[in-house]
CSV table of C-alpha atoms and ligand atoms in Angstrom, one decimal:
chain,number,residue,atom,x,y,z
A,1,UNK,CA,107.1,110.0,64.7
A,2,UNK,CA,104.7,109.5,67.7
A,3,UNK,CA,106.1,107.6,70.6
A,4,UNK,CA,104.3,104.5,71.7
A,5,UNK,CA,104.5,105.3,75.5
A,6,UNK,CA,103.3,101.9,76.7
A,7,UNK,CA,105.8,99.9,74.8
A,8,UNK,CA,108.6,102.4,75.6
A,9,UNK,CA,107.8,102.3,79.3
A,10,UNK,CA,107.8,98.4,79.1
A,11,UNK,CA,111.2,98.5,77.4
A,12,UNK,CA,112.7,101.0,79.9
A,13,UNK,CA,111.4,98.9,82.8
A,14,UNK,CA,113.1,95.8,81.4
A,15,UNK,CA,116.4,97.6,80.7
A,16,UNK,CA,116.8,99.7,83.8
A,17,UNK,CA,117.2,98.7,87.5
A,18,UNK,CA,113.9,100.5,88.4
A,19,UNK,CA,110.7,99.9,90.1
A,20,UNK,CA,107.6,101.8,89.1
A,21,UNK,CA,105.2,102.5,92.0
A,22,UNK,CA,101.6,103.6,91.7
A,23,UNK,CA,99.0,104.6,94.3
A,24,UNK,CA,95.4,103.5,93.8
A,25,UNK,CA,94.3,107.0,92.8
A,26,UNK,CA,96.5,107.1,89.7
A,27,UNK,CA,94.9,107.2,86.3
A,28,UNK,CA,94.2,103.7,85.0
A,29,UNK,CA,96.8,103.8,82.2
A,30,UNK,CA,99.5,104.9,84.6
A,31,UNK,CA,98.4,102.5,87.4
A,32,UNK,CA,98.6,99.6,84.9
A,33,UNK,CA,102.3,100.2,84.3
A,34,UNK,CA,103.2,100.0,88.0
A,35,UNK,CA,105.2,97.1,89.5
A,36,UNK,CA,104.1,97.9,93.0
A,37,UNK,CA,100.6,99.2,93.8
A,38,UNK,CA,98.8,99.8,97.1
A,39,UNK,CA,97.6,102.2,99.7
A,40,UNK,CA,100.1,104.6,101.3
A,41,UNK,CA,101.2,102.2,104.1
A,42,UNK,CA,101.6,99.2,101.7
A,43,UNK,CA,103.6,101.3,99.3
A,44,UNK,CA,106.0,102.5,102.1
A,45,UNK,CA,106.5,98.9,103.3
A,46,UNK,CA,106.8,97.4,99.8
A,47,UNK,CA,109.3,100.1,98.6
A,48,UNK,CA,111.5,99.5,101.7
A,49,UNK,CA,111.7,95.8,100.9
A,50,UNK,CA,112.2,96.3,97.1
A,51,UNK,CA,115.7,95.7,95.8
A,52,UNK,CA,116.0,98.0,92.8
A,53,UNK,CA,118.2,101.2,93.3
A,54,UNK,CA,115.7,103.4,91.4
A,55,UNK,CA,112.1,104.2,92.3
A,56,UNK,CA,109.8,106.1,89.9
A,57,UNK,CA,106.9,107.1,92.1
A,58,UNK,CA,103.5,107.8,90.5
A,59,UNK,CA,101.6,109.5,93.3
A,60,UNK,CA,102.0,112.7,95.3
A,61,UNK,CA,105.1,114.3,96.8
A,62,UNK,CA,104.8,113.1,100.4
A,63,UNK,CA,104.7,109.5,99.2
A,64,UNK,CA,107.9,109.8,97.2
A,65,UNK,CA,109.5,111.6,100.2
A,66,UNK,CA,108.5,108.8,102.5
A,67,UNK,CA,110.3,106.3,100.3
A,68,UNK,CA,113.5,108.4,100.2
A,69,UNK,CA,113.4,108.8,104.0
A,70,UNK,CA,112.9,105.1,104.8
A,71,UNK,CA,115.4,104.0,102.1
A,72,UNK,CA,117.8,106.9,101.7
A,73,UNK,CA,120.2,104.9,99.5
A,74,UNK,CA,117.5,104.7,96.8
A,75,UNK,CA,117.2,107.3,94.0
A,76,UNK,CA,113.6,108.4,94.0
A,77,UNK,CA,112.1,110.4,91.1
A,78,UNK,CA,108.6,111.5,90.5
A,79,UNK,CA,107.1,111.8,86.9
A,80,UNK,CA,105.2,114.9,88.3
A,81,UNK,CA,106.0,116.8,91.5
A,82,UNK,CA,102.3,116.7,92.4
A,83,UNK,CA,101.6,117.9,96.0
A,84,UNK,CA,98.6,116.6,98.0
A,85,UNK,CA,96.5,119.6,98.8
A,86,UNK,CA,96.0,118.5,102.4
A,87,UNK,CA,99.7,118.0,103.0
A,88,UNK,CA,100.2,121.6,101.8
A,89,UNK,CA,98.0,122.9,104.6
A,90,UNK,CA,100.7,122.5,107.3
A,91,UNK,CA,104.4,123.3,107.4
A,92,UNK,CA,107.0,123.5,110.1
A,93,UNK,CA,105.8,127.0,111.2
A,94,UNK,CA,102.1,126.1,111.5
A,95,UNK,CA,103.1,122.9,113.3
A,96,UNK,CA,105.1,124.9,115.8
A,97,UNK,CA,102.2,127.3,116.2
A,98,UNK,CA,99.9,124.3,117.0
A,99,UNK,CA,102.3,123.1,119.7
A,100,UNK,CA,102.4,126.7,121.1
A,101,UNK,CA,98.6,126.8,121.2
A,102,UNK,CA,98.6,123.7,123.5
A,103,UNK,CA,101.5,125.1,125.6
A,104,UNK,CA,99.7,128.4,126.0
A,105,UNK,CA,96.6,126.5,127.2
A,106,UNK,CA,98.7,125.1,130.0
A,107,UNK,CA,99.8,121.7,128.6
A,108,UNK,CA,103.5,121.1,129.0
A,109,UNK,CA,105.5,120.4,125.8
A,110,UNK,CA,106.7,117.1,127.2
A,111,UNK,CA,103.1,116.1,127.7
A,112,UNK,CA,102.2,116.4,124.0
A,113,UNK,CA,102.6,113.5,121.7
A,114,UNK,CA,102.3,114.6,118.0
A,115,UNK,CA,101.0,112.1,115.5
A,116,UNK,CA,101.2,113.2,111.8
A,117,UNK,CA,99.1,111.6,109.1
A,118,UNK,CA,101.5,110.3,106.4
A,119,UNK,CA,99.9,113.0,104.1
A,120,UNK,CA,102.3,115.7,105.3
A,121,UNK,CA,105.6,117.2,104.2
A,122,UNK,CA,108.8,115.5,105.4
A,123,UNK,CA,109.6,118.7,107.4
A,124,UNK,CA,106.5,118.1,109.5
A,125,UNK,CA,107.3,114.4,110.0
A,126,UNK,CA,110.8,115.5,111.1
A,127,UNK,CA,109.5,117.9,113.7
A,128,UNK,CA,107.1,115.2,114.9
A,129,UNK,CA,110.0,112.7,115.2
A,130,UNK,CA,112.1,115.2,117.2
A,131,UNK,CA,109.2,115.6,119.7
A,132,UNK,CA,109.0,111.8,120.2
A,133,UNK,CA,106.0,111.4,118.0
A,134,UNK,CA,105.2,109.2,115.0
A,135,UNK,CA,103.4,108.9,111.7
A,136,UNK,CA,100.2,107.1,110.9
A,137,UNK,CA,98.2,106.2,107.7
A,138,UNK,CA,94.5,105.7,107.3
A,139,UNK,CA,94.9,101.9,107.7
A,140,UNK,CA,96.8,102.0,111.0
A,141,UNK,CA,95.6,105.2,112.7
A,142,UNK,CA,93.5,103.2,115.3
A,143,UNK,CA,96.5,101.2,116.4
A,144,UNK,CA,98.9,104.2,116.4
A,145,UNK,CA,96.5,106.4,118.4
A,146,UNK,CA,95.9,103.5,120.8
A,147,UNK,CA,99.7,103.1,121.2
A,148,UNK,CA,100.1,106.8,121.6
A,149,UNK,CA,97.6,107.0,124.4
A,150,UNK,CA,99.7,104.5,126.4
A,151,UNK,CA,102.1,107.4,127.0
A,152,UNK,CA,99.4,109.2,129.0
A,153,UNK,CA,100.1,112.3,126.9
A,154,UNK,CA,97.7,114.6,125.0
A,155,UNK,CA,97.7,113.7,121.3
A,156,UNK,CA,98.3,116.5,118.7
A,157,UNK,CA,97.0,115.1,115.5
A,158,UNK,CA,98.0,116.8,112.2
A,159,UNK,CA,97.0,117.7,109.5
A,160,UNK,CA,93.7,116.0,108.8
A,161,UNK,CA,91.0,117.0,111.3
A,162,UNK,CA,88.5,114.4,109.8
A,163,UNK,CA,90.9,111.5,110.3
A,164,UNK,CA,91.7,112.6,113.8
A,165,UNK,CA,88.1,113.1,114.8
A,166,UNK,CA,86.9,109.9,113.1
A,167,UNK,CA,89.4,107.7,115.0
A,168,UNK,CA,88.8,109.6,118.2
A,169,UNK,CA,85.1,109.0,117.9
A,170,UNK,CA,85.6,105.3,117.1
A,171,UNK,CA,87.7,105.0,120.3
A,172,UNK,CA,85.2,107.0,122.3
A,173,UNK,CA,87.8,109.7,123.0
A,174,UNK,CA,87.1,113.4,123.2
A,175,UNK,CA,88.5,115.5,120.3
A,176,UNK,CA,88.6,119.1,119.3
A,177,UNK,CA,90.0,121.2,116.4
A,178,UNK,CA,92.5,124.0,117.0
A,179,UNK,CA,90.4,127.2,116.5
A,180,UNK,CA,87.0,125.8,117.5
A,181,UNK,CA,87.2,127.5,120.9
A,182,UNK,CA,87.3,124.3,122.9
A,183,UNK,CA,89.7,123.9,125.8
A,184,UNK,CA,92.4,121.4,124.7
A,185,UNK,CA,92.8,120.4,128.4
A,186,UNK,CA,89.4,118.7,128.2
A,187,UNK,CA,90.3,116.7,125.0
A,188,UNK,CA,92.4,113.6,124.4
A,189,UNK,CA,93.0,114.3,120.7
A,190,UNK,CA,93.6,117.9,119.5
A,191,UNK,CA,93.4,118.1,115.7
A,192,UNK,CA,94.9,120.6,113.3
A,193,UNK,CA,92.3,122.1,111.0
A,194,UNK,CA,93.4,120.5,107.7
A,195,UNK,CA,91.2,118.4,105.4
A,196,UNK,CA,91.1,116.7,102.0
A,197,UNK,CA,88.9,118.7,99.6
A,198,UNK,CA,88.2,115.6,97.5
A,199,UNK,CA,86.8,113.7,100.4
A,200,UNK,CA,84.7,116.7,101.5
A,201,UNK,CA,82.7,116.3,98.4
A,202,UNK,CA,80.6,113.5,99.9
A,203,UNK,CA,77.5,114.7,101.7
A,204,UNK,CA,74.8,113.4,104.0
A,205,UNK,CA,72.4,114.1,101.1
A,206,UNK,CA,74.4,111.7,98.8
A,207,UNK,CA,74.0,109.0,101.4
A,208,UNK,CA,70.2,109.7,101.7
A,209,UNK,CA,69.8,109.7,97.9
A,210,UNK,CA,71.3,106.3,97.5
A,211,UNK,CA,69.5,104.8,100.6
A,212,UNK,CA,66.2,106.0,99.2
A,213,UNK,CA,66.9,104.8,95.7
A,214,UNK,CA,68.3,101.3,96.8
A,215,UNK,CA,67.0,100.6,100.4
A,216,UNK,CA,69.6,97.8,101.0
A,217,UNK,CA,72.6,99.6,99.6
A,218,UNK,CA,75.8,99.7,101.7
A,219,UNK,CA,77.8,102.8,102.1
A,220,UNK,CA,81.6,102.5,102.3
A,221,UNK,CA,83.8,105.6,102.8
A,222,UNK,CA,87.4,106.7,103.4
A,223,UNK,CA,88.1,108.1,106.9
A,224,UNK,CA,89.2,111.4,105.3
A,225,UNK,CA,85.4,112.1,104.9
A,226,UNK,CA,83.7,114.3,107.4
A,227,UNK,CA,82.7,112.6,110.7
A,228,UNK,CA,79.0,113.2,109.8
A,229,UNK,CA,79.5,110.9,106.7
A,230,UNK,CA,81.6,108.3,108.5
A,231,UNK,CA,79.0,108.1,111.3
A,232,UNK,CA,76.3,107.3,108.7
A,233,UNK,CA,78.3,104.9,106.6
A,234,UNK,CA,78.3,101.1,107.0
A,235,UNK,CA,82.0,100.8,106.6
A,236,UNK,CA,85.0,103.2,106.7
A,237,UNK,CA,88.6,102.2,105.8
A,238,UNK,CA,91.7,103.0,103.9
A,239,UNK,CA,91.9,102.6,100.1
A,240,UNK,CA,93.1,98.9,100.5
A,241,UNK,CA,90.4,98.2,103.1
A,242,UNK,CA,87.7,99.6,100.8
A,243,UNK,CA,88.9,97.4,98.0
A,244,UNK,CA,88.8,94.3,100.2
A,245,UNK,CA,85.4,95.2,101.6
A,246,UNK,CA,83.8,95.6,98.2
A,247,UNK,CA,85.5,92.5,96.8
A,248,UNK,CA,84.1,90.4,99.6
A,249,UNK,CA,80.5,91.5,99.1
A,250,UNK,CA,78.0,89.3,97.3
A,251,UNK,CA,78.0,90.4,93.6
A,252,UNK,CA,74.3,91.3,94.0
A,253,UNK,CA,74.9,93.6,96.9
A,254,UNK,CA,74.9,97.2,95.9
A,255,UNK,CA,77.5,99.5,97.4
A,256,UNK,CA,78.2,103.2,97.1
A,257,UNK,CA,81.8,104.1,97.8
A,258,UNK,CA,83.1,107.5,99.0
A,259,UNK,CA,86.6,107.9,97.8
A,260,UNK,CA,88.6,109.0,94.8
A,261,UNK,CA,87.1,108.3,91.4
A,262,UNK,CA,89.9,106.4,89.7
A,263,UNK,CA,89.8,103.8,92.5
A,264,UNK,CA,86.0,103.4,92.6
A,265,UNK,CA,85.8,103.2,88.9
A,266,UNK,CA,88.4,100.3,89.0
A,267,UNK,CA,86.4,98.3,91.5
A,268,UNK,CA,84.0,95.5,90.5
A,269,UNK,CA,81.8,96.7,87.6
A,270,UNK,CA,78.4,95.5,88.8
A,271,UNK,CA,76.5,97.2,91.6
A,272,UNK,CA,79.3,99.6,92.6
A,273,UNK,CA,78.5,103.4,92.7
A,274,UNK,CA,80.4,106.6,93.3
A,275,UNK,CA,78.9,108.2,96.3
A,276,UNK,CA,78.7,111.7,94.8
A,277,UNK,CA,76.9,113.7,92.2
A,278,UNK,CA,80.1,115.3,91.2
A,279,UNK,CA,83.2,113.3,90.0
A,280,UNK,CA,85.5,113.0,93.1
A,281,UNK,CA,88.8,113.2,91.2
A,282,UNK,CA,92.0,114.2,93.1
A,283,UNK,CA,93.5,116.9,90.9
A,284,UNK,CA,97.1,116.2,92.0
A,285,UNK,CA,96.9,112.4,91.8
A,286,UNK,CA,95.6,112.9,88.2
A,287,UNK,CA,98.4,115.1,87.1
A,288,UNK,CA,100.7,112.2,86.2
A,289,UNK,CA,100.3,111.0,82.6
A,290,UNK,CA,101.7,108.1,80.7
A,291,UNK,CA,104.0,110.6,78.9
A,292,UNK,CA,105.3,111.9,82.3
A,293,UNK,CA,106.1,108.4,83.3
A,294,UNK,CA,107.9,107.7,80.1
A,295,UNK,CA,109.9,110.9,80.4
A,296,UNK,CA,110.9,110.1,84.0
A,297,UNK,CA,112.1,106.6,83.0
A,298,UNK,CA,113.9,108.0,79.9
A,299,UNK,CA,115.7,110.6,82.1
A,300,UNK,CA,117.2,107.7,84.0
A,301,UNK,CA,118.3,106.0,80.8
A,302,UNK,CA,119.8,109.3,79.6
A,303,UNK,CA,121.7,109.8,82.9
A,304,UNK,CA,119.9,113.0,83.6
A,305,UNK,CA,117.2,112.2,86.2
A,306,UNK,CA,114.3,114.7,86.5
A,307,UNK,CA,112.4,115.6,89.7
A,308,UNK,CA,114.7,113.7,92.0
A,309,UNK,CA,113.8,113.8,95.7
A,310,UNK,CA,116.6,115.2,97.9
A,311,UNK,CA,116.1,115.7,101.6
A,312,UNK,CA,118.8,117.1,104.0
A,313,UNK,CA,120.4,114.8,106.6
A,314,UNK,CA,118.8,116.3,109.7
A,315,UNK,CA,115.2,116.2,108.2
A,316,UNK,CA,115.8,112.6,107.0
A,317,UNK,CA,117.1,111.5,110.4
A,318,UNK,CA,114.0,112.6,112.4
A,319,UNK,CA,111.4,111.9,109.7
A,320,UNK,CA,112.9,108.4,109.5
A,321,UNK,CA,112.6,107.9,113.2
A,322,UNK,CA,108.9,109.0,113.0
A,323,UNK,CA,108.2,106.7,110.1
A,324,UNK,CA,110.1,103.7,111.6
A,325,UNK,CA,108.2,104.1,114.9
A,326,UNK,CA,105.0,103.6,112.8
A,327,UNK,CA,106.5,100.7,110.7
A,328,UNK,CA,107.6,98.9,113.9
A,329,UNK,CA,104.0,98.8,115.1
A,330,UNK,CA,102.5,95.7,113.4
B,401,13P,P1,95.5,105.7,101.7
B,401,13P,O1,96.4,105.7,102.9
B,401,13P,O2,94.2,105.0,102.0
B,401,13P,O3,96.2,105.1,100.5
B,401,13P,O4,95.0,107.2,101.4
B,401,13P,C1,95.9,108.1,100.9
B,401,13P,C2,95.2,109.3,100.4
B,401,13P,O5,95.8,110.3,100.0
B,401,13P,C3,93.7,109.3,100.6
B,401,13P,O6,93.2,110.5,100.1
B,402,SF4,FE1,95.7,114.5,99.2
B,402,SF4,FE2,93.0,114.3,99.1
B,402,SF4,FE3,94.4,113.8,96.9
B,402,SF4,FE4,94.5,112.1,99.0
B,402,SF4,S1,92.7,112.6,97.7
B,402,SF4,S2,96.2,112.8,97.7
B,402,SF4,S3,94.4,113.5,100.7
B,402,SF4,S4,94.2,115.8,98.0
């Protein structure tokens, strides 16, 4: 007999002390089942405040890890161990190599302040915490970099070169990318060469196409897009900020949005366009299905939890410090 996943998920949520969490990029049918939704910063804050001992996180690995780090007493499981492609671009070894690159250029280690985008593995967050650094998300990067600059240190920004450059540009700071042959001594923000392949899909030609077709259209993009795109856009912000921006527009105002497809498709129906000729779907965010969510909840009921997040004590301690330094900045 076929399982009615939706009804079974509802039953399991009622019977178990569990909170289902869903990032905005999840498939609609999975997103609809979530008790807590939001962008990565909101999810971290809301999960920390939530009372249930179990969290089933529909998103990508670094998000589930972050919940486990800021609330180590919780049991966190993921319907799919999906890993954000950008987060995979850096690990402890390449992080250390980035620090070495700056040291070899003559910058003392104690004069480097590392900031890691939340889209990174917990091992990287831990190394950042140990060096006195902190985490940021796309919704608080401006504030975090501003705060970081107060230390008078050079900022090593990992792993997203676009986010690092976009915020440096908006603050009129000088940035460079490791490997681009610029001298880090002449830069305020030194970026690791990581990126999001989904947000690289948006092009200047896409913007020109829409502006030509609808002269008054507005362009709103996520700051993971290339600086060339952000510079030409009317607005740039995190997933929550994009939702707010679009919702506050007059219904007759056309807008083209440059971020993941599931989110844009869920925005107001009228006059909202996806800023790309190809469908910008995040492959890893789309991995989680309703069946996976059901199986994850069922595994708790059966006392045999699947895909549970476990992080060693040392890594948890320092990653927690890096995340809490961020959460303390209001
Ligand atoms: P937000 O912090 O805006 O939720 O973004 C997370 C992400 O992975 C964007 O690609
Ligand atoms: Fe990672 Fe990009 Fe997917 Fe966001 S959209 S989860 S940055 S791969």
